[in-house]
Coordinates of C-alpha atoms in Angstrom, one line a residue:
M1 CA -18.9 17.1 -1.7
T2 CA -18.4 16.1 -5.3
A3 CA -15.3 14.7 -6.8
T4 CA -14.3 18.1 -8.0
E5 CA -14.5 19.9 -4.7
T6 CA -11.4 20.4 -2.6
T7 CA -10.4 21.2 1.0
A8 CA -7.7 23.6 2.1
A9 CA -4.1 22.8 1.1
S10 CA -2.0 20.7 3.5
D11 CA 1.4 21.6 4.8
Y12 CA 2.8 19.7 1.7
G13 CA 1.0 22.1 -0.7
L14 CA -1.6 19.6 -1.8
E15 CA -5.4 20.2 -1.8
L16 CA -7.5 17.2 -1.0
V17 CA -10.1 16.1 -3.6
V18 CA -13.0 14.3 -2.0
P19 CA -14.4 11.7 -2.4
G20 CA -11.8 11.3 -5.2
R21 CA -11.6 11.2 -8.9
H22 CA -12.8 8.4 -11.1
L23 CA -10.1 7.8 -13.7
P24 CA -9.9 5.8 -16.9
A25 CA -8.3 2.4 -17.2
G26 CA -5.1 3.9 -18.7
A27 CA -4.4 5.7 -15.5
G28 CA -3.1 2.5 -14.0
P29 CA 0.0 2.2 -16.3
A30 CA 0.4 6.0 -16.0
W31 CA 0.9 5.5 -12.2
I32 CA 3.6 3.0 -12.9
G33 CA 5.3 5.4 -15.2
K34 CA 5.2 8.1 -12.6
G35 CA 6.6 5.6 -10.0
W36 CA 9.5 4.8 -12.3
T37 CA 10.2 8.5 -12.7
L38 CA 10.3 9.0 -8.9
F39 CA 12.6 6.0 -8.6
T40 CA 15.1 7.3 -11.2
K41 CA 15.4 10.6 -9.2
A42 CA 17.1 8.8 -6.3
K43 CA 17.9 5.2 -7.3
L44 CA 20.6 4.6 -4.7
M45 CA 18.5 6.0 -1.8
W46 CA 15.6 3.9 -2.9
V47 CA 17.7 0.7 -3.0
I48 CA 19.1 1.5 0.5
A49 CA 15.7 2.2 1.9
V50 CA 14.2 -1.0 0.4
V51 CA 17.2 -3.1 1.8
M52 CA 16.6 -1.5 5.2
L53 CA 12.9 -2.4 4.9
F54 CA 13.7 -6.0 4.0
I55 CA 16.1 -6.3 7.0
L56 CA 13.5 -4.8 9.3
I57 CA 10.9 -7.3 8.0
G58 CA 13.3 -10.2 8.4
A59 CA 14.3 -9.1 11.9
M60 CA 10.7 -8.8 13.1
N61 CA 9.7 -12.1 11.6
L62 CA 12.4 -13.8 13.7
V63 CA 10.0 -13.2 16.6
Q64 CA 7.3 -15.5 15.3
G65 CA 3.7 -14.3 15.6
V66 CA 4.5 -11.2 17.7
G67 CA 7.0 -9.7 15.2
T68 CA 4.7 -10.2 12.2
L69 CA 1.8 -8.7 14.1
A70 CA 3.9 -5.7 15.2
F71 CA 5.1 -5.1 11.6
Q72 CA 1.5 -5.1 10.3
I73 CA 0.5 -2.6 13.0
L74 CA 3.4 -0.4 12.1
N75 CA 3.1 -0.8 8.4
P76 CA 1.0 2.4 7.9
V77 CA 3.6 4.4 10.0
I78 CA 6.4 3.1 7.8
T79 CA 4.4 3.6 4.6
A80 CA 3.8 7.2 5.6
G81 CA 7.5 7.8 5.6
F82 CA 7.8 6.7 2.0
V83 CA 4.9 8.9 1.1
V84 CA 6.8 11.9 2.5
A85 CA 9.9 10.9 0.6
C86 CA 7.9 10.6 -2.7
R87 CA 6.4 14.1 -2.1
N88 CA 9.9 15.6 -1.5
L89 CA 11.2 14.0 -4.7
E90 CA 8.2 15.2 -6.7
I91 CA 8.9 18.8 -5.8
G92 CA 12.6 18.6 -6.7
G93 CA 14.0 17.7 -3.3
E94 CA 16.2 14.9 -2.1
F95 CA 15.3 11.5 -0.7
E96 CA 16.7 11.5 2.8
L97 CA 16.6 8.6 5.3
E98 CA 15.0 10.9 7.8
H99 CA 11.9 11.0 5.6
L100 CA 11.3 7.4 6.5
F101 CA 10.7 8.3 10.1
A102 CA 8.1 11.0 9.3
G103 CA 5.2 8.7 10.4
F104 CA 6.8 8.2 13.8
R105 CA 7.1 12.0 14.3
R106 CA 3.8 13.1 12.9
H107 CA 0.3 11.6 13.2
F108 CA 1.8 8.5 14.8
V109 CA -1.3 7.6 16.8
Q110 CA -3.6 8.0 13.8
L111 CA -1.4 5.9 11.6
L112 CA -1.1 3.3 14.3
L113 CA -4.9 3.1 14.6
V114 CA -5.0 2.3 10.8
G115 CA -2.6 -0.5 11.4
I116 CA -4.6 -1.8 14.4
A117 CA -7.8 -1.7 12.4
F118 CA -6.1 -3.7 9.6
V119 CA -4.9 -6.3 12.1
A120 CA -8.3 -6.5 13.8
A121 CA -10.1 -6.9 10.5
S122 CA -7.5 -9.5 9.5
V123 CA -8.3 -11.6 12.6
V124 CA -12.0 -11.5 11.6
L125 CA -11.1 -12.6 8.1
L126 CA -9.1 -15.5 9.4
L127 CA -12.0 -16.6 11.7
A128 CA -14.3 -16.5 8.7
F129 CA -11.8 -18.5 6.7
G130 CA -11.6 -21.0 9.6
L131 CA -15.4 -21.3 9.8
V132 CA -15.6 -22.2 6.1
F133 CA -12.4 -24.0 5.6
G134 CA -11.8 -25.5 9.0
F135 CA -9.5 -24.2 11.7
G136 CA -7.0 -26.9 11.3
A137 CA -6.6 -26.0 7.6
M138 CA -6.5 -22.4 8.6
E139 CA -3.3 -23.1 10.6
V140 CA -1.8 -24.9 7.6
F141 CA -2.8 -21.9 5.4
I142 CA -1.2 -19.4 7.8
G143 CA 2.0 -21.6 8.2
G144 CA 2.4 -21.8 4.4
D145 CA 3.2 -25.5 4.4
A146 CA 2.8 -26.3 0.7
E147 CA 2.6 -30.1 1.2
K148 CA 0.0 -29.9 4.0
M149 CA -2.0 -27.4 1.9
A150 CA -1.9 -29.8 -1.1
A151 CA -3.0 -32.6 1.2
A152 CA -5.9 -30.5 2.6
A153 CA -6.9 -29.6 -0.9
G154 CA -7.0 -33.2 -2.0
E155 CA -9.2 -34.1 1.0
S156 CA -11.7 -31.4 0.4
S157 CA -11.3 -29.3 -2.8
L158 CA -14.8 -27.8 -2.5
T159 CA -14.0 -26.6 1.1
M160 CA -10.8 -25.1 -0.1
I161 CA -12.5 -23.3 -3.0
L162 CA -15.1 -21.9 -0.6
G163 CA -12.5 -20.8 1.9
V164 CA -10.4 -19.0 -0.8
L165 CA -13.5 -17.3 -2.1
V166 CA -14.4 -16.1 1.4
A167 CA -10.8 -14.9 2.0
V168 CA -10.6 -13.0 -1.3
A169 CA -14.1 -11.5 -0.8
L170 CA -13.1 -10.1 2.6
T171 CA -9.5 -9.2 1.8
L172 CA -10.2 -6.9 -1.1
P173 CA -12.3 -4.4 0.9
L174 CA -9.8 -4.5 3.7
V175 CA -6.8 -3.8 1.4
A176 CA -8.8 -1.1 -0.3
A177 CA -9.6 0.6 3.0
T178 CA -5.9 0.7 4.0
W179 CA -4.3 1.3 0.6
F180 CA -4.3 5.1 0.6
A181 CA -5.0 5.7 4.3
P182 CA -1.3 6.4 5.3
A183 CA -1.0 9.1 2.6
L184 CA -4.3 10.6 3.5
V185 CA -3.4 10.8 7.2
V186 CA 0.2 12.1 6.9
I187 CA -0.3 14.5 4.0
N188 CA -3.9 15.6 4.3
E189 CA -4.3 15.1 8.1
M190 CA -7.4 13.0 7.8
G191 CA -8.5 11.0 10.8
P192 CA -8.0 7.2 10.5
V193 CA -11.7 6.3 10.0
A194 CA -12.2 9.1 7.4
A195 CA -8.9 8.1 5.6
M196 CA -9.9 4.4 5.4
K197 CA -13.4 5.3 4.1
A198 CA -11.9 7.6 1.5
S199 CA -9.3 5.0 0.5
F200 CA -12.0 2.3 0.2
F201 CA -14.1 4.4 -2.2
G202 CA -11.1 5.7 -4.0
C203 CA -9.9 2.1 -4.8
F204 CA -13.3 0.7 -5.8
G205 CA -14.2 3.9 -7.7
N206 CA -11.1 3.1 -9.9
F207 CA -11.5 -0.7 -10.0
I208 CA -10.7 -1.0 -13.7
A209 CA -7.6 1.2 -13.5
F210 CA -6.4 -0.8 -10.5
T211 CA -7.0 -4.1 -12.2
L212 CA -4.9 -3.1 -15.1
Y213 CA -2.3 -1.6 -12.7
G214 CA -2.2 -4.9 -10.8
L215 CA -1.8 -7.0 -14.0
V216 CA 1.1 -4.9 -15.2
M217 CA 2.8 -4.9 -11.8
G218 CA 2.3 -8.7 -11.6
V219 CA 4.1 -9.2 -14.9
L220 CA 6.9 -6.9 -13.8
L221 CA 7.1 -8.9 -10.6
L222 CA 7.7 -12.1 -12.5
V223 CA 10.5 -10.3 -14.5
A224 CA 12.0 -8.9 -11.3
M225 CA 12.2 -12.4 -9.8
I226 CA 14.2 -13.9 -12.7
P227 CA 17.7 -12.5 -11.8
F228 CA 17.8 -14.2 -8.3
G229 CA 15.2 -11.8 -7.1
L230 CA 17.5 -8.8 -7.4
G231 CA 15.0 -7.1 -9.5
M232 CA 12.9 -6.6 -6.4
L233 CA 15.3 -3.8 -5.5
V234 CA 13.7 -1.9 -8.4
W235 CA 10.2 -3.4 -8.3
M236 CA 9.6 -2.5 -4.7
P237 CA 10.5 1.2 -5.1
V238 CA 8.4 1.4 -8.2
L239 CA 5.5 -0.2 -6.4
I240 CA 5.8 2.2 -3.5
A241 CA 6.2 5.3 -5.7
S242 CA 3.4 4.2 -8.1
N243 CA 1.0 3.9 -5.2
Y244 CA 1.9 7.5 -4.3
A245 CA 1.3 8.5 -7.9
A246 CA -2.2 6.8 -7.7
Y247 CA -2.9 8.7 -4.5
R248 CA -1.9 12.0 -6.1
A249 CA -4.0 11.3 -9.2
I250 CA -7.1 10.3 -7.3
F251 CA -7.1 12.5 -4.2
T252 CA -5.1 15.6 -4.7
T253 CA -4.6 18.8 -6.6
D254 CA -1.5 21.1 -6.4
R255 CA -2.0 24.3 -4.4
G256 CA -2.1 26.2 -7.7
G257 CA -4.8 24.0 -9.1
A258 CA -2.7 21.8 -11.3
V259 CA -3.9 18.2 -11.8
P260 CA -1.2 15.4 -11.6
A261 CA 0.0 14.1 -15.0
A262 CA -0.7 10.5 -13.9
T263 CA -4.4 11.3 -13.8
V264 CA -4.9 10.9 -17.5
G265 CA -4.9 7.5 -19.2

């Protein structure tokens, strides 16, 4: 299929465009604008949802290793709930907490498989990092001990550079493959493998737009951290909603044939 061909509309009234549109660089900031609009439609509910998410992450991280692993596996399931909330807001509905559990009620296994694939690929990534950088240094890197990392860098700066390059080179494709997968599974009912493949090509097919998007969101993140990090209560919802806007712009058309406004740059 070409980028202009579509499949049948999903239960959410969206037709899937495969393999996805290639958008101009200006689409990146447009996604952020759309994300902000979705945030302003239910500011209080967004803040409540993000606080709940932070509490969940904190609670799961208390169980070192296992908790973090479990969250990474469940992340696509949780993300799918936010996708459904965004869709409901987009069509004039309310943001309800029950939307956040949509991924647990629908396509749970497929979403879980996306999470498992992400974790499995991450393990391969860490092994590759360890082979280049050293497994002792890998433990330091995972633990996030700044002093030990600095010491390791001082001992072998070349090895650190090579390790970071390997990590980045392997992480980008992994992130790209899972970025839109939850939305494609829960909204368009794609299988996990097909969703990850479409997500991969959708991201890299819009590399310039994503680069500009990332730069703007990075600047906004710095601003959000200034007031004791309280700005994260806004930044996180905009991040989530703008990701949804990117998915809409790249992969979907309304049942009536309308193209999302965030498609244009």
